[in-house]
């Protein structure tokens, strides 16, 4: 019996390295289901950044919760630095595989 390995894609969208230190919360504000979080708390829809300012989180970025996201894409055009990829493959093709792993890890998941 042969065993096959499949890549399980869980993320609806990947927020890439262009978001690092930018953390513009326009994407979070556009989200109808409040699924964009970070840079520290896995909840709050960008409220950390709104309350403390992005300067309080050097090297931080935002992340999209795959359990809450409804794949509407409302966040994509709102990102001023085009940091939101539609899936893992697009992020990797753009040379941003590190962000794929960071997005999974933020939510306690592992990209295989």
PDB file of C-alpha atoms in Angstrom:
ATOM      1  CA  UNK A   1       0.000   0.000   0.000  1.00  0.00           C
ATOM      2  CA  UNK A   2       1.392   3.392  -1.021  1.00  0.00           C
ATOM      3  CA  UNK A   3       1.163   6.354   1.303  1.00  0.00           C
ATOM      4  CA  UNK A   4       0.683   9.791  -0.136  1.00  0.00           C
ATOM      5  CA  UNK A   5       1.492  13.106   1.440  1.00  0.00           C
ATOM      6  CA  UNK A   6      -0.856  15.964   0.744  1.00  0.00           C
ATOM      7  CA  UNK A   7      -0.415  19.588   1.641  1.00  0.00           C
ATOM      8  CA  UNK A   8      -3.380  20.647   3.674  1.00  0.00           C
ATOM      9  CA  UNK A   9      -4.176  24.275   3.001  1.00  0.00           C
ATOM     10  CA  UNK A  10      -6.051  25.823   5.858  1.00  0.00           C
ATOM     11  CA  UNK A  11      -5.469  29.529   5.389  1.00  0.00           C
ATOM     12  CA  UNK A  12      -7.939  31.550   3.378  1.00  0.00           C
ATOM     13  CA  UNK A  13      -5.413  34.323   2.805  1.00  0.00           C
ATOM     14  CA  UNK A  14      -1.776  34.869   3.767  1.00  0.00           C
ATOM     15  CA  UNK A  15      -0.580  38.253   4.983  1.00  0.00           C
ATOM     16  CA  UNK A  16       2.953  38.707   3.717  1.00  0.00           C
ATOM     17  CA  UNK A  17       6.122  40.450   4.788  1.00  0.00           C
ATOM     18  CA  UNK A  18       5.034  43.788   3.308  1.00  0.00           C
ATOM     19  CA  UNK A  19       2.753  44.103   6.336  1.00  0.00           C
ATOM     20  CA  UNK A  20       5.686  43.948   8.765  1.00  0.00           C
ATOM     21  CA  UNK A  21       5.932  47.305  10.535  1.00  0.00           C
ATOM     22  CA  UNK A  22       3.124  48.703   8.342  1.00  0.00           C
ATOM     23  CA  UNK A  23       0.175  47.111  10.137  1.00  0.00           C
ATOM     24  CA  UNK A  24      -2.290  49.472   8.527  1.00  0.00           C
ATOM     25  CA  UNK A  25      -5.606  48.312   9.966  1.00  0.00           C
ATOM     26  CA  UNK A  26      -7.684  49.249   6.916  1.00  0.00           C
ATOM     27  CA  UNK A  27      -7.936  45.530   6.130  1.00  0.00           C
ATOM     28  CA  UNK A  28      -9.251  44.790   9.629  1.00  0.00           C
ATOM     29  CA  UNK A  29     -11.740  47.644   9.360  1.00  0.00           C
ATOM     30  CA  UNK A  30     -13.017  46.290   6.020  1.00  0.00           C
ATOM     31  CA  UNK A  31     -13.466  42.750   7.313  1.00  0.00           C
ATOM     32  CA  UNK A  32     -17.151  41.936   7.888  1.00  0.00           C
ATOM     33  CA  UNK A  33     -16.356  39.078  10.320  1.00  0.00           C
ATOM     34  CA  UNK A  34     -13.450  40.614  12.294  1.00  0.00           C
ATOM     35  CA  UNK A  35     -10.969  37.867  11.417  1.00  0.00           C
ATOM     36  CA  UNK A  36      -7.773  39.958  11.101  1.00  0.00           C
ATOM     37  CA  UNK A  37      -5.696  39.965  14.273  1.00  0.00           C
ATOM     38  CA  UNK A  38      -2.280  40.634  15.701  1.00  0.00           C
ATOM     39  CA  UNK A  39       0.447  41.483  16.049  1.00  0.00           C
ATOM     40  CA  UNK A  40       0.400  39.802  19.479  1.00  0.00           C
ATOM     41  CA  UNK A  41      -3.154  38.790  20.397  1.00  0.00           C
ATOM     42  CA  UNK A  42      -5.013  36.093  18.455  1.00  0.00           C
ATOM     43  CA  UNK A  43      -8.136  38.217  18.660  1.00  0.00           C
ATOM     44  CA  UNK A  44      -9.061  41.860  18.779  1.00  0.00           C
ATOM     45  CA  UNK A  45      -9.259  42.697  15.080  1.00  0.00           C
ATOM     46  CA  UNK A  46      -6.284  45.043  15.050  1.00  0.00           C
ATOM     47  CA  UNK A  47      -7.337  46.790  18.252  1.00  0.00           C
ATOM     48  CA  UNK A  48      -3.810  46.459  19.696  1.00  0.00           C
ATOM     49  CA  UNK A  49      -2.428  48.595  16.907  1.00  0.00           C
ATOM     50  CA  UNK A  50      -5.331  51.051  17.113  1.00  0.00           C
ATOM     51  CA  UNK A  51      -4.892  51.452  20.875  1.00  0.00           C
ATOM     52  CA  UNK A  52      -1.091  51.523  21.145  1.00  0.00           C
ATOM     53  CA  UNK A  53       0.082  52.515  17.667  1.00  0.00           C
ATOM     54  CA  UNK A  54       2.174  50.422  15.332  1.00  0.00           C
ATOM     55  CA  UNK A  55       5.377  51.823  16.848  1.00  0.00           C
ATOM     56  CA  UNK A  56       4.632  49.713  19.962  1.00  0.00           C
ATOM     57  CA  UNK A  57       5.087  46.536  17.907  1.00  0.00           C
ATOM     58  CA  UNK A  58       8.375  46.698  15.964  1.00  0.00           C
ATOM     59  CA  UNK A  59       8.573  43.827  13.486  1.00  0.00           C
ATOM     60  CA  UNK A  60       4.875  43.091  13.956  1.00  0.00           C
ATOM     61  CA  UNK A  61       2.251  42.296  11.382  1.00  0.00           C
ATOM     62  CA  UNK A  62      -1.399  41.278  11.130  1.00  0.00           C
ATOM     63  CA  UNK A  63      -2.816  37.799  10.437  1.00  0.00           C
ATOM     64  CA  UNK A  64      -6.087  36.367   9.109  1.00  0.00           C
ATOM     65  CA  UNK A  65      -7.826  33.743  11.258  1.00  0.00           C
ATOM     66  CA  UNK A  66      -8.696  30.823   8.964  1.00  0.00           C
ATOM     67  CA  UNK A  67     -11.474  29.632  11.291  1.00  0.00           C
ATOM     68  CA  UNK A  68     -13.333  32.942  11.060  1.00  0.00           C
ATOM     69  CA  UNK A  69     -12.531  34.147   7.521  1.00  0.00           C
ATOM     70  CA  UNK A  70     -15.376  33.750   5.020  1.00  0.00           C
ATOM     71  CA  UNK A  71     -13.122  34.208   1.941  1.00  0.00           C
ATOM     72  CA  UNK A  72     -14.902  37.379   0.855  1.00  0.00           C
ATOM     73  CA  UNK A  73     -11.672  39.171  -0.093  1.00  0.00           C
ATOM     74  CA  UNK A  74     -12.823  42.553   1.250  1.00  0.00           C
ATOM     75  CA  UNK A  75      -9.408  43.000   2.898  1.00  0.00           C
ATOM     76  CA  UNK A  76      -7.340  42.606  -0.269  1.00  0.00           C
ATOM     77  CA  UNK A  77      -8.024  45.964  -1.970  1.00  0.00           C
ATOM     78  CA  UNK A  78      -7.773  47.803   1.382  1.00  0.00           C
ATOM     79  CA  UNK A  79      -4.147  46.816   2.022  1.00  0.00           C
ATOM     80  CA  UNK A  80      -1.983  49.828   1.092  1.00  0.00           C
ATOM     81  CA  UNK A  81       1.134  47.664   0.599  1.00  0.00           C
ATOM     82  CA  UNK A  82      -0.472  44.726  -1.275  1.00  0.00           C
ATOM     83  CA  UNK A  83       0.579  42.309   1.473  1.00  0.00           C
ATOM     84  CA  UNK A  84      -2.396  39.931   1.250  1.00  0.00           C
ATOM     85  CA  UNK A  85      -1.946  36.828  -0.897  1.00  0.00           C
ATOM     86  CA  UNK A  86      -4.953  34.763  -1.959  1.00  0.00           C
ATOM     87  CA  UNK A  87      -3.248  31.518  -0.932  1.00  0.00           C
ATOM     88  CA  UNK A  88      -0.043  29.832   0.114  1.00  0.00           C
ATOM     89  CA  UNK A  89       1.088  29.054  -3.428  1.00  0.00           C
ATOM     90  CA  UNK A  90       0.958  32.711  -4.486  1.00  0.00           C
ATOM     91  CA  UNK A  91       2.943  33.763  -1.414  1.00  0.00           C
ATOM     92  CA  UNK A  92       5.576  31.109  -2.081  1.00  0.00           C
ATOM     93  CA  UNK A  93       5.791  32.019  -5.790  1.00  0.00           C
ATOM     94  CA  UNK A  94       6.380  35.631  -4.710  1.00  0.00           C
ATOM     95  CA  UNK A  95       9.321  34.455  -2.575  1.00  0.00           C
ATOM     96  CA  UNK A  96       7.495  34.825   0.730  1.00  0.00           C
ATOM     97  CA  UNK A  97       7.324  31.284   2.125  1.00  0.00           C
ATOM     98  CA  UNK A  98       8.461  32.590   5.517  1.00  0.00           C
ATOM     99  CA  UNK A  99       5.163  34.480   5.828  1.00  0.00           C
ATOM    100  CA  UNK A 100       3.195  31.321   5.081  1.00  0.00           C
ATOM    101  CA  UNK A 101       4.822  29.645   8.083  1.00  0.00           C
ATOM    102  CA  UNK A 102       4.391  32.749  10.273  1.00  0.00           C
ATOM    103  CA  UNK A 103       0.663  32.946   9.474  1.00  0.00           C
ATOM    104  CA  UNK A 104       0.116  29.298  10.380  1.00  0.00           C
ATOM    105  CA  UNK A 105       2.232  29.532  13.547  1.00  0.00           C
ATOM    106  CA  UNK A 106       0.359  32.620  14.780  1.00  0.00           C
ATOM    107  CA  UNK A 107      -2.775  30.493  15.046  1.00  0.00           C
ATOM    108  CA  UNK A 108      -0.958  27.457  16.495  1.00  0.00           C
ATOM    109  CA  UNK A 109      -0.930  25.583  13.188  1.00  0.00           C
ATOM    110  CA  UNK A 110       1.856  24.102  11.074  1.00  0.00           C
ATOM    111  CA  UNK A 111       2.221  24.358   7.317  1.00  0.00           C
ATOM    112  CA  UNK A 112       3.446  21.041   5.963  1.00  0.00           C
TER     113      UNK A 112
END
